[in-house]
Amino acid sequence: MYFFARKYIAGPTLNDAIRVTKELNGNGMMTTIDVLGEFITTKAAAQKAFEMGEQVLKAIHDNQLNANLSVKPTSLGMGIDPAVGYPHIRKLVELAAGYNNFVRLDMENSPYTSMTIELFQKLRQEFPGQVGIVLQAYLHRTQNDLNALATQKLNIRLCKGIYQESADIAYKDREQIRENYKNLLNYALKNQVDVGIATHDDVLIDDALQLIRQLGLSKDKYEFQMLLGVRQHKRDEIVAAGHRLRVYVPFGQDWYGYSLRRLKENPQMAWHITRSLFTRKS
Ligand SMILES: Cc1cc2nc3c(=O)[nH]c(=O)nc-3n(C[C@H](O)[C@H](O)[C@H](O)COP(=O)(O)OP(=O)(O)OC[C@H]3O[C@@H](n4cnc5c(N)ncnc54)[C@H](O)[C@@H]3O)c2cc1C
């Protein structure tokens, strides 16, 4: 598993994430740093995840990195009890605001969608511009969520969605997911939403580039986002064309859980990973 995972993960320590961010910043890319931590069941573990988040924000500031923080609400205790998770997340956003930085709430599987949106709404009132959310194009509900959220200043990461969801609530067909992604992006960009276009899919990247041209958008209204270790050539191409791009940089001891989850939830990933090991190019 280590062999599979290491390309996608900066390493076990915060210093690894800093090193990788410095390299990427040197190549004209921003990052968002994620502390790997899964299956939090105790308050102590949530507290530890919070402390790691604090350290990341401080390290970004001290090292003058062009980076922000991504967090999974459950890893900070929202799955145990919002009374445990909320103060942690609020404090991280407050700290980020003090550093003039930003926290992205990653979107987890569907039992947590509404909770994460509510959490975001609350934080955005208190810290506008300092917190963002993720929306998943595979969920039927997402257009409604976007309509409701876009009535105020909004910053989203738009992705397809990585979890296994039921056909009752999610599109399963690749083309349907793409169509929904295109519609959501169109709506967001036409409604002054700041968007992180998080995909490695050429069809969606080309569609986004066309839309950006058509709308004559300024570069601060959008950025592309990709996972560490995935499609570096495409990444370089987008940056060379003058667009902003942010790389998702996970680090932590818990890389085994992270990798195993990604492989289980999307077995195709195994193929991608294996392929990129042999071709050295994706
Ligand atoms: C920055 C970022 C943050 C994300 N945050 C979330 C989140 O908060 N919640 C969530 O549910 N999902 C998240 N995701 C995952 C996302 O939902 C998708 O599951 C994932 O990005 C794959 O979808 P895709 O759009 O890249 O299209 P795909 O169709 O999966 O991939 C398009 C092409 O990219 C290449 N590719 C994709 N993956 C790999 C790989 N591992 N190795 C080599 N080549 C590859 C292949 O050529 C493939 O054909 C995030 C993704 C990114 C990029």
Tab-separated table of C-alpha atoms and ligand atoms in Angstrom, residues 8 106-108 134 136 138 157 159-163 174 198-202 204 225-227 229-231 246 248 262 266 269 272-273 275-276 282, ligand 1:
chain	number	residue	atom	x	y	z
A	8	TYR	CA	-0.334	10.853	-3.767
A	106	ASP	CA	-14.117	19.054	2.190
A	107	MET	CA	-17.382	17.279	1.394
A	108	GLU	CA	-17.737	13.760	2.730
A	134	VAL	CA	-17.164	21.590	-1.752
A	136	GLN	CA	-20.320	17.211	-5.682
A	138	TYR	CA	-22.832	13.386	-8.811
A	157	ARG	CA	-14.737	23.655	-4.980
A	159	CYS	CA	-15.797	18.076	-7.990
A	160	LYS	CA	-17.537	14.955	-9.295
A	161	GLY	CA	-17.642	13.261	-5.883
A	162	ILE	CA	-15.615	10.276	-4.772
A	163	TYR	CA	-17.855	8.247	-2.442
A	174	ARG	CA	-20.299	9.082	-16.344
A	198	ALA	CA	-11.432	20.321	-9.247
A	199	THR	CA	-11.159	17.724	-11.966
A	200	HIS	CA	-8.589	15.854	-14.042
A	201	ASP	CA	-11.129	15.135	-16.765
A	202	ASP	CA	-10.101	16.646	-20.129
A	204	LEU	CA	-14.541	19.107	-18.201
A	225	GLN	CA	-7.512	22.165	-8.622
A	226	MET	CA	-5.875	18.758	-8.858
A	227	LEU	CA	-4.781	16.002	-6.507
A	229	GLY	CA	0.467	12.979	-8.045
A	230	VAL	CA	-2.265	13.051	-10.685
A	231	ARG	CA	-1.780	14.273	-14.257
A	246	ARG	CA	-4.019	24.588	-6.676
A	248	TYR	CA	-4.363	19.163	-2.907
A	262	ARG	CA	-9.728	5.708	-2.136
A	266	ASN	CA	-13.294	3.865	-6.461
A	269	MET	CA	-8.198	4.356	-8.931
A	272	HIS	CA	-4.942	4.767	-12.558
A	273	ILE	CA	-2.343	4.353	-9.865
A	275	ARG	CA	-0.830	2.867	-14.856
A	276	SER	CA	0.899	5.988	-13.695
A	282	SER	CA	-0.713	10.323	-16.635
B	1	LIG	C1	-8.492	19.131	-5.498
B	1	LIG	C2	-9.524	18.060	-5.358
B	1	LIG	C3	-10.267	17.993	-4.195
B	1	LIG	C4	-11.283	17.044	-4.057
B	1	LIG	N1	-12.088	17.069	-2.945
B	1	LIG	C5	-13.126	16.210	-2.867
B	1	LIG	C6	-14.068	16.285	-1.805
B	1	LIG	O1	-13.986	17.145	-0.913
B	1	LIG	N2	-15.085	15.393	-1.804
B	1	LIG	C7	-15.235	14.433	-2.768
B	1	LIG	O2	-16.192	13.667	-2.731
B	1	LIG	N3	-14.333	14.331	-3.776
B	1	LIG	C8	-13.295	15.183	-3.846
B	1	LIG	N4	-12.411	15.088	-4.897
B	1	LIG	C9	-12.434	13.894	-5.777
B	1	LIG	C10	-13.346	14.085	-6.954
B	1	LIG	O3	-14.684	14.100	-6.504
B	1	LIG	C11	-13.189	12.945	-7.986
B	1	LIG	O4	-13.538	11.739	-7.435
B	1	LIG	C12	-11.796	12.812	-8.555
B	1	LIG	O5	-11.222	14.068	-8.798
B	1	LIG	C13	-11.857	12.041	-9.880
B	1	LIG	O6	-12.701	12.701	-10.798
B	1	LIG	P1	-12.190	13.497	-12.091
B	1	LIG	O7	-13.088	14.669	-12.261
B	1	LIG	O8	-10.756	13.792	-11.994
B	1	LIG	O9	-12.553	12.535	-13.286
B	1	LIG	P2	-12.087	11.043	-13.634
B	1	LIG	O10	-13.003	10.649	-14.729
B	1	LIG	O11	-12.007	10.176	-12.437
B	1	LIG	O12	-10.625	11.228	-14.160
B	1	LIG	C14	-10.352	11.887	-15.381
B	1	LIG	C15	-9.030	11.420	-15.908
B	1	LIG	O13	-7.995	11.843	-15.013
B	1	LIG	C16	-7.021	10.843	-14.901
B	1	LIG	N5	-6.938	10.408	-13.508
B	1	LIG	C17	-7.884	10.542	-12.555
B	1	LIG	N6	-7.430	10.054	-11.397
B	1	LIG	C18	-6.176	9.599	-11.620
B	1	LIG	C19	-5.142	8.968	-10.821
B	1	LIG	N7	-5.346	8.698	-9.527
B	1	LIG	N8	-3.944	8.658	-11.405
B	1	LIG	C20	-3.736	8.920	-12.699
B	1	LIG	N9	-4.673	9.487	-13.508
B	1	LIG	C21	-5.854	9.829	-12.986
B	1	LIG	C22	-7.388	9.736	-15.846
B	1	LIG	O14	-6.761	10.000	-17.085
B	1	LIG	C23	-8.877	9.915	-15.982
B	1	LIG	O15	-9.378	9.405	-17.173
B	1	LIG	C24	-11.462	16.076	-5.074
B	1	LIG	C25	-10.702	16.137	-6.247
B	1	LIG	C26	-9.762	17.127	-6.411
B	1	LIG	C27	-9.003	17.200	-7.687
